[in-house]
């Protein structure tokens, strides 16, 4: 009789592996069954929190976006909201709606990114190409709104950087209609595919109790039947005035996690429609800052809808104190904690990203799963290694 | 002149030209191009659709081929060198071998045997051994797992594939591929025993690692399975081998179920060969299309399909054949 140690094989998956991302997975397998899988993170550490201590407040905006390239708006928004709390200001209504608009566009293309990666992880290159192809119209919408493709840096203390371009509503409507038609194809070819169902249903089941105990957030939590969404629990931006449902699924398996994200895409499209219908007229920058802009520049700015920042922004001084903010990103709850001592740089900045809280699930869900389930579970978590290694 | 005549002697022409080496190479190129083209249509890809558009993106295939030819073949330090280098060559060579026993028309064949069906099936069964050896020789855990997966799968598809083929042999009372094809002058095998036909089609794609059964070389799980360490043209060989195997099995399938060179009443090898080739081509193209539709199964799911679905189905198909034969239905010697 061989001892258990001899029976087991240690498999080092990643960081150089087609499906591991920038992460190493140390798996011990017994035949085809995973005995233990330990995620080993830290291969793309970006030291954002430490760098933030030597950068000025405004320079940190593009910095916090870097860790989560598919979901930059959530980090941008959460950081600026914490900053606004310290500054004691609030963005004007129109800016709040624009923030919501960008956040929802971002949520859609972040979810499509996750779904595409998940598709290729279980071997469907079609799902991968479709999702990445259909991200494009949303990226272009965001690009039109902000001028950047991925790292928008759109949200600044006191408002947003640009106004809504003319004719944005019609183009957005066109994109939304296209995506709604596309959804049918996705269900026909991918989500209702018997092989996809066989690979995902009942795989990596997370119970409601475990989900709460492990501190999981975002779609992964809602897939286990917990209706927790920061947009509802602690409303911010324009969310209190908008109508939307918190999507939940009961099963808690990989398929439920995928379904939550798919249904959230549909829900987000509804939010975008509401925002475009309800958006009020008015300034997009807080009056304190707007009046610092020279009158002539302000004229041009109002006409073009693009803000040229007042120079005070470069050396923005923030009163001493602490502030915490949280938003619902595409992958879950993003929390920012800023401690200020009155200098142009924060004394300490702390960010809690959803992927870091979700990576703990790996060890939990893969116990007793098959080797082939590792990528299926990995993809369904929508885990993004750089976001954990901030 | 004599040498040209010699070329058209069946025992040279068949292994070399059709359905042999050259046809298989041409099919390989067409199918790789078609696979990329179909996938590009479904998946909104640009490359294969737009490189040299007037020629339908055919240059993409040339680019693929050049890539494999000029990529550096790396020989890792710790591998079993002889096994590592020889197995792809043997695998590729062996996957061609069954072609000699496949007849092109009732009068044109490299060699005729009473048991040519068995010869073809037995020779296709040899190929997985080399895949397992490859996995072992690479001295890599992912390769090893890929090799073991191949081993598992072989046991679950080979038996039903033999039984499905033999159920047709019972029906035609022959193991000779010429007689089997000739017996289908009227009704094709697929209408006589549809269960065997469906079963064998499924197993054919399973045995050649088409989607959704691309399990030994599952990229997202075990990198490329047995072929992880292979690069350059030696990887091109192992990749080509699975296509050739699919081609061989498609030819056999066409003869067993799709009437072979029927329905054209011709004994001219050229016409008969063209009919046979187009049938096999369609089957290979279907296999290439599956890539765009399905993700891959888990190994245990594929094995349970092999044992719980395909194996009983192959037994049922044998029973159907026996009932047909006992019921006095005879397709022999027309």
Short mmCIF file of C-alpha atoms in Angstrom, two decimals, chain A residues 7-339:
data_model
loop_
_atom_site.label_atom_id
_atom_site.label_comp_id
_atom_site.label_asym_id
_atom_site.label_seq_id
_atom_site.Cartn_x
_atom_site.Cartn_y
_atom_site.Cartn_z
CA UNK A 7 -0.18 8.86 -4.39
CA UNK A 8 -0.41 12.59 -4.71
CA UNK A 9 1.20 14.65 -7.40
CA UNK A 10 2.15 18.25 -6.89
CA UNK A 11 1.20 20.30 -9.90
CA UNK A 12 2.51 23.83 -10.23
CA UNK A 13 0.08 25.70 -12.44
CA UNK A 14 1.41 29.04 -13.50
CA UNK A 15 2.56 31.75 -13.51
CA UNK A 16 3.55 30.65 -17.02
CA UNK A 17 0.39 28.82 -17.94
CA UNK A 18 -2.29 29.55 -20.52
CA UNK A 19 -5.03 29.82 -17.94
CA UNK A 20 -3.42 30.85 -14.69
CA UNK A 21 -3.19 34.54 -15.28
CA UNK A 22 -0.42 36.20 -13.35
CA UNK A 23 -0.68 33.80 -10.51
CA UNK A 24 0.72 30.51 -9.37
CA UNK A 25 -1.59 27.74 -8.27
CA UNK A 26 0.01 25.05 -6.19
CA UNK A 27 -2.21 22.03 -6.63
CA UNK A 28 -1.91 18.63 -5.05
CA UNK A 29 -3.82 16.13 -7.11
CA UNK A 30 -4.73 12.53 -6.45
CA UNK A 31 -5.36 11.12 -9.90
CA UNK A 32 -7.79 13.56 -11.39
CA UNK A 33 -9.12 14.88 -8.07
CA UNK A 34 -7.73 18.02 -6.51
CA UNK A 35 -6.77 17.41 -2.88
CA UNK A 36 -5.66 20.94 -2.22
CA UNK A 37 -5.13 24.01 -4.29
CA UNK A 38 -3.34 27.00 -2.88
CA UNK A 39 -3.35 30.23 -4.84
CA UNK A 40 0.01 31.93 -4.68
CA UNK A 41 -0.46 35.57 -5.50
CA UNK A 42 2.01 38.40 -5.74
CA UNK A 43 3.50 38.00 -9.20
CA UNK A 44 2.23 41.34 -10.51
CA UNK A 45 2.44 43.45 -7.40
CA UNK A 46 2.16 47.11 -8.32
CA UNK A 47 2.71 48.70 -4.93
CA UNK A 48 -0.06 51.21 -5.50
CA UNK A 49 -0.70 51.81 -1.82
CA UNK A 50 2.93 52.67 -1.13
CA UNK A 51 3.34 54.78 -4.27
CA UNK A 52 0.26 56.77 -3.29
CA UNK A 53 2.12 58.10 -0.26
CA UNK A 54 4.58 60.00 -2.45
CA UNK A 55 2.18 61.12 -5.17
CA UNK A 56 -0.10 64.11 -5.08
CA UNK A 57 -3.82 63.56 -4.70
CA UNK A 58 -4.62 64.13 -8.33
CA UNK A 59 -1.75 61.94 -9.53
CA UNK A 60 -3.21 59.06 -7.59
CA UNK A 61 -6.33 58.95 -9.77
CA UNK A 62 -4.58 57.28 -12.73
CA UNK A 63 -2.52 55.24 -10.30
CA UNK A 64 -5.43 53.49 -8.60
CA UNK A 65 -6.88 52.62 -11.97
CA UNK A 66 -3.88 50.54 -13.01
CA UNK A 67 -4.49 47.44 -10.91
CA UNK A 68 -7.85 46.60 -12.42
CA UNK A 69 -7.66 47.33 -16.09
CA UNK A 70 -11.03 45.91 -17.00
CA UNK A 71 -12.86 47.75 -14.24
CA UNK A 72 -11.16 51.12 -13.85
CA UNK A 73 -14.18 53.29 -13.11
CA UNK A 74 -14.97 51.58 -9.82
CA UNK A 75 -11.52 52.34 -8.41
CA UNK A 76 -11.57 55.84 -9.84
CA UNK A 77 -14.97 56.55 -8.36
CA UNK A 78 -14.26 55.02 -4.97
CA UNK A 79 -11.02 56.96 -4.57
CA UNK A 80 -12.61 60.26 -5.59
CA UNK A 81 -15.57 59.68 -3.30
CA UNK A 82 -13.24 59.19 -0.34
CA UNK A 83 -11.38 62.34 -1.36
CA UNK A 84 -14.62 64.31 -1.65
CA UNK A 85 -15.60 63.23 1.83
CA UNK A 86 -12.32 64.66 3.13
CA UNK A 87 -12.77 67.85 1.13
CA UNK A 88 -16.34 68.16 2.32
CA UNK A 89 -17.77 68.71 -1.14
CA UNK A 90 -20.26 66.92 -3.29
CA UNK A 91 -20.45 66.69 -7.05
CA UNK A 92 -23.31 68.42 -8.86
CA UNK A 93 -26.28 66.34 -9.98
CA UNK A 94 -25.29 66.14 -13.63
CA UNK A 95 -21.81 64.93 -12.71
CA UNK A 96 -23.34 62.24 -10.53
CA UNK A 97 -25.41 60.97 -13.43
CA UNK A 98 -22.37 60.99 -15.70
CA UNK A 99 -20.40 59.02 -13.12
CA UNK A 100 -23.20 56.45 -12.97
CA UNK A 101 -23.31 56.27 -16.75
CA UNK A 102 -19.61 55.52 -17.03
CA UNK A 103 -19.72 53.08 -14.12
CA UNK A 104 -22.46 51.07 -15.82
CA UNK A 105 -20.78 51.07 -19.23
CA UNK A 106 -17.69 49.89 -17.43
CA UNK A 107 -19.60 47.19 -15.57
CA UNK A 108 -20.90 45.78 -18.85
CA UNK A 109 -17.54 45.57 -20.55
CA UNK A 110 -15.89 44.29 -17.39
CA UNK A 111 -18.45 41.48 -17.21
CA UNK A 112 -17.98 40.72 -20.90
CA UNK A 113 -14.24 40.51 -20.28
CA UNK A 114 -14.80 38.02 -17.46
CA UNK A 115 -17.26 35.96 -19.48
CA UNK A 116 -14.89 35.83 -22.44
CA UNK A 117 -11.98 34.67 -20.33
CA UNK A 118 -14.22 32.08 -18.73
CA UNK A 119 -15.31 30.89 -22.16
CA UNK A 120 -11.81 30.19 -23.34
CA UNK A 121 -10.95 28.53 -20.04
CA UNK A 122 -13.51 25.81 -20.64
CA UNK A 123 -12.49 25.59 -24.28
CA UNK A 124 -15.04 27.70 -26.10
CA UNK A 125 -12.96 30.06 -28.20
CA UNK A 126 -16.18 31.33 -29.78
CA UNK A 127 -17.46 32.71 -26.48
CA UNK A 128 -14.09 34.37 -25.98
CA UNK A 129 -14.08 36.04 -29.37
CA UNK A 130 -17.71 37.10 -29.11
CA UNK A 131 -17.40 38.64 -25.68
CA UNK A 132 -14.22 40.47 -26.57
CA UNK A 133 -15.71 41.60 -29.86
CA UNK A 134 -18.85 42.86 -28.15
CA UNK A 135 -16.85 44.76 -25.57
CA UNK A 136 -15.75 46.97 -28.40
CA UNK A 137 -18.98 49.02 -28.85
CA UNK A 138 -19.05 49.68 -25.11
CA UNK A 139 -15.40 50.64 -25.06
CA UNK A 140 -16.13 53.03 -27.88
CA UNK A 141 -19.04 54.54 -25.99
CA UNK A 142 -16.79 55.09 -23.00
CA UNK A 143 -14.10 56.45 -25.26
CA UNK A 144 -16.49 58.92 -26.75
CA UNK A 145 -17.55 60.03 -23.31
CA UNK A 146 -14.12 60.25 -21.69
CA UNK A 147 -11.52 60.36 -24.46
CA UNK A 148 -9.69 57.31 -23.19
CA UNK A 149 -10.11 53.64 -23.94
CA UNK A 150 -9.54 51.85 -20.67
CA UNK A 151 -8.05 54.01 -17.95
CA UNK A 152 -10.49 56.85 -18.14
CA UNK A 153 -9.45 58.99 -15.14
CA UNK A 154 -12.80 60.58 -15.86
CA UNK A 155 -13.95 61.24 -12.34
CA UNK A 156 -12.17 64.06 -10.52
CA UNK A 157 -12.84 65.64 -7.13
CA UNK A 158 -15.95 67.75 -7.46
CA UNK A 159 -17.20 66.40 -10.74
CA UNK A 160 -16.19 64.82 -14.01
CA UNK A 161 -13.78 65.83 -16.72
CA UNK A 162 -16.10 66.10 -19.69
CA UNK A 163 -19.71 66.70 -20.46
CA UNK A 164 -21.95 64.38 -22.45
CA UNK A 165 -21.07 64.67 -26.17
CA UNK A 166 -23.81 65.69 -28.56
CA UNK A 167 -25.76 62.77 -29.96
CA UNK A 168 -24.43 60.35 -27.36
CA UNK A 169 -27.91 59.17 -26.46
CA UNK A 170 -28.76 57.86 -29.93
CA UNK A 171 -25.44 56.10 -30.32
CA UNK A 172 -25.78 54.53 -26.88
CA UNK A 173 -29.28 53.36 -27.75
CA UNK A 174 -27.94 51.73 -30.91
CA UNK A 175 -25.28 49.88 -28.95
CA UNK A 176 -27.80 48.73 -26.35
CA UNK A 177 -30.16 47.42 -29.03
CA UNK A 178 -27.28 45.57 -30.68
CA UNK A 179 -26.30 43.96 -27.38
CA UNK A 180 -29.87 42.91 -26.64
CA UNK A 181 -30.02 41.09 -29.96
CA UNK A 182 -26.64 39.56 -29.31
CA UNK A 183 -27.80 38.15 -25.97
CA UNK A 184 -30.02 35.68 -27.84
CA UNK A 185 -27.01 34.36 -29.75
CA UNK A 186 -25.06 33.99 -26.54
CA UNK A 187 -27.79 31.88 -25.01
CA UNK A 188 -28.24 29.80 -28.16
CA UNK A 189 -24.61 28.99 -28.62
CA UNK A 190 -23.03 29.24 -25.22
CA UNK A 191 -25.17 29.41 -22.12
CA UNK A 192 -27.68 26.80 -23.28
CA UNK A 193 -24.99 24.60 -24.79
CA UNK A 194 -25.27 21.13 -23.19
CA UNK A 195 -21.51 20.88 -22.83
CA UNK A 196 -21.32 24.24 -21.06
CA UNK A 197 -24.11 23.19 -18.73
CA UNK A 198 -22.38 19.90 -18.02
CA UNK A 199 -19.11 21.67 -17.25
CA UNK A 200 -20.55 24.37 -14.99
CA UNK A 201 -23.66 23.15 -13.23
CA UNK A 202 -22.94 21.80 -9.79
CA UNK A 203 -19.24 22.64 -10.09
CA UNK A 204 -17.64 24.69 -7.32
CA UNK A 205 -20.79 25.16 -5.29
CA UNK A 206 -20.61 27.90 -2.68
CA UNK A 207 -23.28 27.78 0.00
CA UNK A 208 -24.95 30.91 1.30
CA UNK A 209 -23.40 30.50 4.75
CA UNK A 210 -19.90 29.97 3.39
CA UNK A 211 -20.23 32.94 1.08
CA UNK A 212 -21.06 35.20 4.02
CA UNK A 213 -18.44 33.63 6.30
CA UNK A 214 -15.63 33.99 3.76
CA UNK A 215 -16.42 37.62 3.05
CA UNK A 216 -17.03 37.12 -0.64
CA UNK A 217 -18.32 40.13 -2.54
CA UNK A 218 -19.95 41.07 -5.77
CA UNK A 219 -21.54 38.71 -8.30
CA UNK A 220 -19.95 35.72 -6.57
CA UNK A 221 -21.81 36.55 -3.38
CA UNK A 222 -25.08 37.24 -5.15
CA UNK A 223 -24.83 33.92 -7.00
CA UNK A 224 -25.13 32.23 -3.60
CA UNK A 225 -28.43 33.94 -2.91
CA UNK A 226 -27.28 36.93 -0.84
CA UNK A 227 -28.90 40.10 -2.14
CA UNK A 228 -26.09 42.43 -1.18
CA UNK A 229 -25.15 45.23 -3.51
CA UNK A 230 -23.39 48.41 -2.42
CA UNK A 231 -25.46 50.34 -4.93
CA UNK A 232 -28.48 49.47 -2.78
CA UNK A 233 -26.91 49.01 0.64
CA UNK A 234 -25.02 52.30 0.66
CA UNK A 235 -26.22 54.28 -2.37
CA UNK A 236 -23.84 56.68 -4.05
CA UNK A 237 -23.72 58.76 -7.24
CA UNK A 238 -27.13 58.77 -8.93
CA UNK A 239 -28.16 55.28 -7.85
CA UNK A 240 -30.76 56.36 -5.25
CA UNK A 241 -32.83 57.89 -8.04
CA UNK A 242 -32.60 54.95 -10.43
CA UNK A 243 -34.60 51.78 -10.52
CA UNK A 244 -32.81 48.47 -10.81
CA UNK A 245 -32.90 45.01 -9.30
CA UNK A 246 -30.21 43.32 -7.31
CA UNK A 247 -29.61 40.16 -9.29
CA UNK A 248 -29.35 36.96 -7.29
CA UNK A 249 -29.16 33.28 -8.12
CA UNK A 250 -29.78 30.48 -5.66
CA UNK A 251 -27.58 27.66 -6.88
CA UNK A 252 -24.18 29.11 -5.98
CA UNK A 253 -22.34 27.00 -8.55
CA UNK A 254 -20.15 28.16 -11.42
CA UNK A 255 -23.11 28.44 -13.75
CA UNK A 256 -24.99 30.65 -11.29
CA UNK A 257 -21.99 32.95 -11.04
CA UNK A 258 -21.90 33.25 -14.81
CA UNK A 259 -25.65 33.83 -14.96
CA UNK A 260 -25.53 36.61 -12.37
CA UNK A 261 -23.05 38.47 -14.52
CA UNK A 262 -25.07 37.93 -17.67
CA UNK A 263 -28.24 39.18 -16.04
CA UNK A 264 -26.36 42.14 -14.59
CA UNK A 265 -25.36 43.15 -18.10
CA UNK A 266 -29.05 43.35 -18.99
CA UNK A 267 -29.78 45.26 -15.79
CA UNK A 268 -26.94 47.71 -16.46
CA UNK A 269 -28.31 48.39 -19.91
CA UNK A 270 -31.59 49.38 -18.25
CA UNK A 271 -29.70 51.73 -15.92
CA UNK A 272 -27.91 53.36 -18.86
CA UNK A 273 -31.26 54.01 -20.53
CA UNK A 274 -32.65 55.57 -17.35
CA UNK A 275 -29.58 57.75 -16.88
CA UNK A 276 -29.79 59.06 -20.42
CA UNK A 277 -33.48 59.82 -19.97
CA UNK A 278 -33.25 61.43 -16.55
CA UNK A 279 -29.95 63.29 -16.72
CA UNK A 280 -30.48 66.89 -15.52
CA UNK A 281 -28.95 70.00 -17.01
CA UNK A 282 -26.38 71.88 -14.99
CA UNK A 283 -22.69 72.19 -14.19
CA UNK A 284 -20.41 69.17 -14.17
CA UNK A 285 -17.84 70.58 -11.74
CA UNK A 286 -18.36 71.75 -8.19
CA UNK A 287 -18.92 75.52 -7.99
CA UNK A 288 -15.91 76.02 -5.69
CA UNK A 289 -13.60 74.81 -8.39
CA UNK A 290 -15.51 76.18 -11.32
CA UNK A 291 -15.16 79.74 -10.13
CA UNK A 292 -11.37 79.34 -10.02
CA UNK A 293 -11.30 78.90 -13.79
CA UNK A 294 -10.69 82.18 -15.67
CA UNK A 295 -13.96 83.49 -17.18
CA UNK A 296 -12.79 83.25 -20.77
CA UNK A 297 -11.65 79.66 -20.40
CA UNK A 298 -14.91 78.92 -18.63
CA UNK A 299 -16.81 80.14 -21.69
CA UNK A 300 -14.88 77.85 -24.02
CA UNK A 301 -15.20 75.02 -21.52
CA UNK A 302 -18.97 75.37 -21.29
CA UNK A 303 -19.26 75.41 -25.07
CA UNK A 304 -17.04 72.38 -25.67
CA UNK A 305 -18.01 70.46 -22.57
CA UNK A 306 -14.37 69.70 -21.79
CA UNK A 307 -12.90 71.05 -18.58
CA UNK A 308 -9.51 72.67 -18.35
CA UNK A 309 -8.63 72.24 -14.75
CA UNK A 310 -7.90 75.16 -12.49
CA UNK A 311 -4.28 75.04 -11.42
CA UNK A 312 -5.26 74.60 -7.79
CA UNK A 313 -5.96 70.97 -8.64
CA UNK A 314 -2.30 70.14 -9.08
CA UNK A 315 -1.53 70.97 -5.48
CA UNK A 316 -4.84 70.01 -4.03
CA UNK A 317 -4.56 70.18 -0.26
CA UNK A 318 -6.87 68.04 1.71
CA UNK A 319 -7.80 68.78 5.31
CA UNK A 320 -6.44 66.33 7.88
CA UNK A 321 -8.72 63.47 8.67
CA UNK A 322 -9.86 60.08 7.52
CA UNK A 323 -12.44 58.96 5.03
CA UNK A 324 -13.74 55.64 3.82
CA UNK A 325 -15.77 55.09 0.70
CA UNK A 326 -17.09 52.05 -1.04
CA UNK A 327 -18.61 51.35 -4.40
CA UNK A 328 -19.86 48.29 -6.25
CA UNK A 329 -17.39 47.47 -8.97
CA UNK A 330 -17.83 44.87 -11.67
CA UNK A 331 -16.18 42.19 -9.55
CA UNK A 332 -17.48 43.31 -6.18
CA UNK A 333 -17.07 45.85 -3.44
CA UNK A 334 -14.19 48.32 -3.74
CA UNK A 335 -13.23 50.11 -0.53
CA UNK A 336 -10.87 53.06 -0.20
CA UNK A 337 -9.53 54.41 3.06
CA UNK A 338 -7.54 57.63 2.97
CA UNK A 339 -5.74 59.10 5.95
#
